[in-house]
Coordinates of C-alpha atoms and ligand atoms in Angstrom, one line a residue:
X211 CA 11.2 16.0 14.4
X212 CA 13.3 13.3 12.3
X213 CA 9.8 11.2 11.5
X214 CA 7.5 13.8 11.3
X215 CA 6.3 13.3 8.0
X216 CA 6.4 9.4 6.5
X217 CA 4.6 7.9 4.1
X218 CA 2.7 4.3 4.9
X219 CA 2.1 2.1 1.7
X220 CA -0.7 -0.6 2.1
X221 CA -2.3 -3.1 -0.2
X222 CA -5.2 -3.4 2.5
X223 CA -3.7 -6.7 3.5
X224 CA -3.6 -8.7 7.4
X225 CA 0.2 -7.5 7.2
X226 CA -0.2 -4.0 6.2
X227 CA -2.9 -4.0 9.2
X228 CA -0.2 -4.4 11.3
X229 CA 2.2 -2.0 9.9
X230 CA -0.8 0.5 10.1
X231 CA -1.0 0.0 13.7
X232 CA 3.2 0.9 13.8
X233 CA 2.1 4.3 11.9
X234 CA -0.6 5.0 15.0
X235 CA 2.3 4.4 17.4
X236 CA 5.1 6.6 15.5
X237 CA 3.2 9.6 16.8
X238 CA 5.6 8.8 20.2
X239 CA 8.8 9.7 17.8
X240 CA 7.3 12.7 16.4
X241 CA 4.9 11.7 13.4
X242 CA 2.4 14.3 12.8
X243 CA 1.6 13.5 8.7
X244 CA 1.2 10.6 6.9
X245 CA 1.3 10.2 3.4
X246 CA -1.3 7.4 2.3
X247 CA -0.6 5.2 -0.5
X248 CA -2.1 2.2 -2.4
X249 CA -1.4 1.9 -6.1
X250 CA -3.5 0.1 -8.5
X251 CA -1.3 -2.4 -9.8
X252 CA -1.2 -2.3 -13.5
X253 CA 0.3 -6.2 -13.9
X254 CA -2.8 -7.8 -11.6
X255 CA -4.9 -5.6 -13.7
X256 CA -3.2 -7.2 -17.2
X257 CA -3.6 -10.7 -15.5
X258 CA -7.4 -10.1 -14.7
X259 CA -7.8 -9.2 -18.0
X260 CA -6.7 -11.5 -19.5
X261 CA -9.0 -13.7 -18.0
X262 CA -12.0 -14.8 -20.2
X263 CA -14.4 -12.2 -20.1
X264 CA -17.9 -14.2 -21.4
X265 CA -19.4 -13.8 -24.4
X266 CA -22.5 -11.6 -22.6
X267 CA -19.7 -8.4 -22.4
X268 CA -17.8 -6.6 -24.9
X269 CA -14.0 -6.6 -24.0
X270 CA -14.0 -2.9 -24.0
X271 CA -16.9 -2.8 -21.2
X272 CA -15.9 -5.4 -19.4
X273 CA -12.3 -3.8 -19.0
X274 CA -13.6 -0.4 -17.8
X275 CA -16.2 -2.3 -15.5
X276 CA -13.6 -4.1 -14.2
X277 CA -11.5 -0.8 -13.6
X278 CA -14.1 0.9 -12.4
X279 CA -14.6 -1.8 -9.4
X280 CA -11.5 -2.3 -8.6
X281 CA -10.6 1.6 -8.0
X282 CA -14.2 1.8 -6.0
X283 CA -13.0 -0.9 -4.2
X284 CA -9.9 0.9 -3.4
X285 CA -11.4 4.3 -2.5
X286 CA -13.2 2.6 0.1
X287 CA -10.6 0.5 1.8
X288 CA -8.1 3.6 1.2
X289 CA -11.3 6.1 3.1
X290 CA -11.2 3.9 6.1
X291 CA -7.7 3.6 6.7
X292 CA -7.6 7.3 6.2
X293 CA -10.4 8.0 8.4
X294 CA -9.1 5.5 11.0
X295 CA -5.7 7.7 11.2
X296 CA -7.1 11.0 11.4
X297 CA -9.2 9.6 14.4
X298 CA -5.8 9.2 15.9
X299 CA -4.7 12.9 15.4
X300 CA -2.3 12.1 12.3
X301 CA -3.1 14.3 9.4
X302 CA -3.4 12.3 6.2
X303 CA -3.1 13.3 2.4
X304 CA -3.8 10.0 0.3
X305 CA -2.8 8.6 -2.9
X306 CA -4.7 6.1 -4.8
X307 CA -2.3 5.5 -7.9
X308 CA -2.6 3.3 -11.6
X309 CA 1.0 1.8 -11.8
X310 CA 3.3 -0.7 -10.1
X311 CA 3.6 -0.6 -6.5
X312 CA 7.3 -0.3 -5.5
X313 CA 8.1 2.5 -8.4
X314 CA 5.6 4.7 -7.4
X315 CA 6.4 3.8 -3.4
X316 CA 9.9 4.9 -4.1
X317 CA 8.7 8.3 -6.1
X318 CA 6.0 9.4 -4.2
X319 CA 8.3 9.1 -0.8
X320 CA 11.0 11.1 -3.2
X321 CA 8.0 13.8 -4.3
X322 CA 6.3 14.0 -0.7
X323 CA 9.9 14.2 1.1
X324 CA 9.0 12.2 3.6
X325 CA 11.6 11.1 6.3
X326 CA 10.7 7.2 6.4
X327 CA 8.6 4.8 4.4
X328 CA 6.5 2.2 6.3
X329 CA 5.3 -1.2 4.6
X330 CA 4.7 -4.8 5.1
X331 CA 7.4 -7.5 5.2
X332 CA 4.1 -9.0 3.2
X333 CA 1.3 -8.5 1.5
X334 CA -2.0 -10.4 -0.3
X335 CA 0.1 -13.1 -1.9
X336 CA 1.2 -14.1 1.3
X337 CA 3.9 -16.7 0.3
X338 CA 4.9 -18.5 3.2
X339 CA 8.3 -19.7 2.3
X340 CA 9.6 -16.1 1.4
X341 CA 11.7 -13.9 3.7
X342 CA 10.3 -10.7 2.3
X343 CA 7.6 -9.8 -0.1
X344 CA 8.4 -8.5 -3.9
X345 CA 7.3 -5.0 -3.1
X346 CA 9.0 -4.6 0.3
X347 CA 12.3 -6.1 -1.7
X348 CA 11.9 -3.5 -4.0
X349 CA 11.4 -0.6 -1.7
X350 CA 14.2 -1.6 0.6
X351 CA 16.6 -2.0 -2.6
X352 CA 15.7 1.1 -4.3
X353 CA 14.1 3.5 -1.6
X354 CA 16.5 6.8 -0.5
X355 CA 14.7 6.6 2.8
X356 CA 14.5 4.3 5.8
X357 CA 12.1 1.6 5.9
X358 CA 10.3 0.1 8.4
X359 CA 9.5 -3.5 7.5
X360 CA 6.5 -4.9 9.8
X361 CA 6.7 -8.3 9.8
X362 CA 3.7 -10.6 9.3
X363 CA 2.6 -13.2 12.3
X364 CA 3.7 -16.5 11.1
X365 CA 1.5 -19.2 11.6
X366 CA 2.2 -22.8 13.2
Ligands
ADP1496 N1 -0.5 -2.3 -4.4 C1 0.2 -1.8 -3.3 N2 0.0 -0.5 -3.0 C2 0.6 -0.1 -1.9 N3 1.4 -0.8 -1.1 C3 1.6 -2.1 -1.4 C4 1.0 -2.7 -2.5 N4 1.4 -4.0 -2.6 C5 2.2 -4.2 -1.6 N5 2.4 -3.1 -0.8 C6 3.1 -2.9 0.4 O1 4.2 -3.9 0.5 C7 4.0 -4.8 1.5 C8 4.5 -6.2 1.1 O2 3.7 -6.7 0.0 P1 4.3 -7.6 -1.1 O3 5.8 -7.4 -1.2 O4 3.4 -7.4 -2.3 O5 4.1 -9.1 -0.4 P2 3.3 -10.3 -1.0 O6 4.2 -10.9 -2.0 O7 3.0 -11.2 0.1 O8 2.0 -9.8 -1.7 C9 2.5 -4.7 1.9 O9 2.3 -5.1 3.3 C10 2.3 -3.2 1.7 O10 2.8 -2.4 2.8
MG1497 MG1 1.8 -8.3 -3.1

């Protein structure tokens, strides 16, 4: 089957909700495994730390606290999406990944061999005014795959 393995790339957003909802219904052309991926992006984690951190917190603690959440935080959102596909007879292996989103979409889809890559047209940032999203650019421009770009609703 030509999509029977495909990896689905979320940043837990109201978009990739609705690109999740296109993985559920790829099971009618053949999808039987789903590669799970959210990555940990390394430039929001720079940003947020460069925030001030108080004067109650060493910088070293308060970087690996705010590490620590933010991958907890992840596990959680990245359990129930997983959970929720399984329920729908998709086997899932997930990914939860320190680095920049589109590189390590593009390589993991490369590493897993999957047959398609599923994303958001957007994601958290949400600008209106852009056609795509900076990620789903960069997967379209760089990905060896197809990709399935789920648009978001727009709003009146
Ligand atoms: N950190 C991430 N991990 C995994 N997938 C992501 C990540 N960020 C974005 N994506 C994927 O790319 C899609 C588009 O997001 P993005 O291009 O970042 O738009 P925006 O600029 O609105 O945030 C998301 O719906 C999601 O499928
Ligand atoms: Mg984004």
């Amino acid at each position: 089957m030509l999509f029977e393995k495909i990896i689905f790339a979320t940043d837990f957003s109201g978009t990739s909700a609705r690109a999740l909802d296109y993985v559920r219904r790829l099971k009618d052309a053949g999808c039987r495994q789903v590669v799970l991926l959210h990555v940990i992006d390394q430039r929001e984690v720079h940003v947020l730390l460069a925030e001030p951190a108080g004067f109650a917190v060493a910088e070293g603690e308060y970087e690996a606290e705010l590490l620590a959440k933010m991958r907890k935080n992840a596990e959680t959102k990245l359990d129930d999406v997983r959970r929720w596909l399984e329920e729908t007879g998709l086997s899932v292996k997930a990914h939860l990944i320190d680095g920049i989103p589109a590189t390590e979409i593009v390589r993991i889809a490369d590493a897993e061999h999957v047959s398609l890559i599923v994303v958001g047209s957007h994601g958290r940032s949400n600008i209106s005014q852009i056609l795509l999203g900076s990620v789903s650019e960069n997967v379209i421009r760089h990905a060896k795959q197809p990709v399935l770009v789920v648009r978001r609703i727009e709003k009146e």
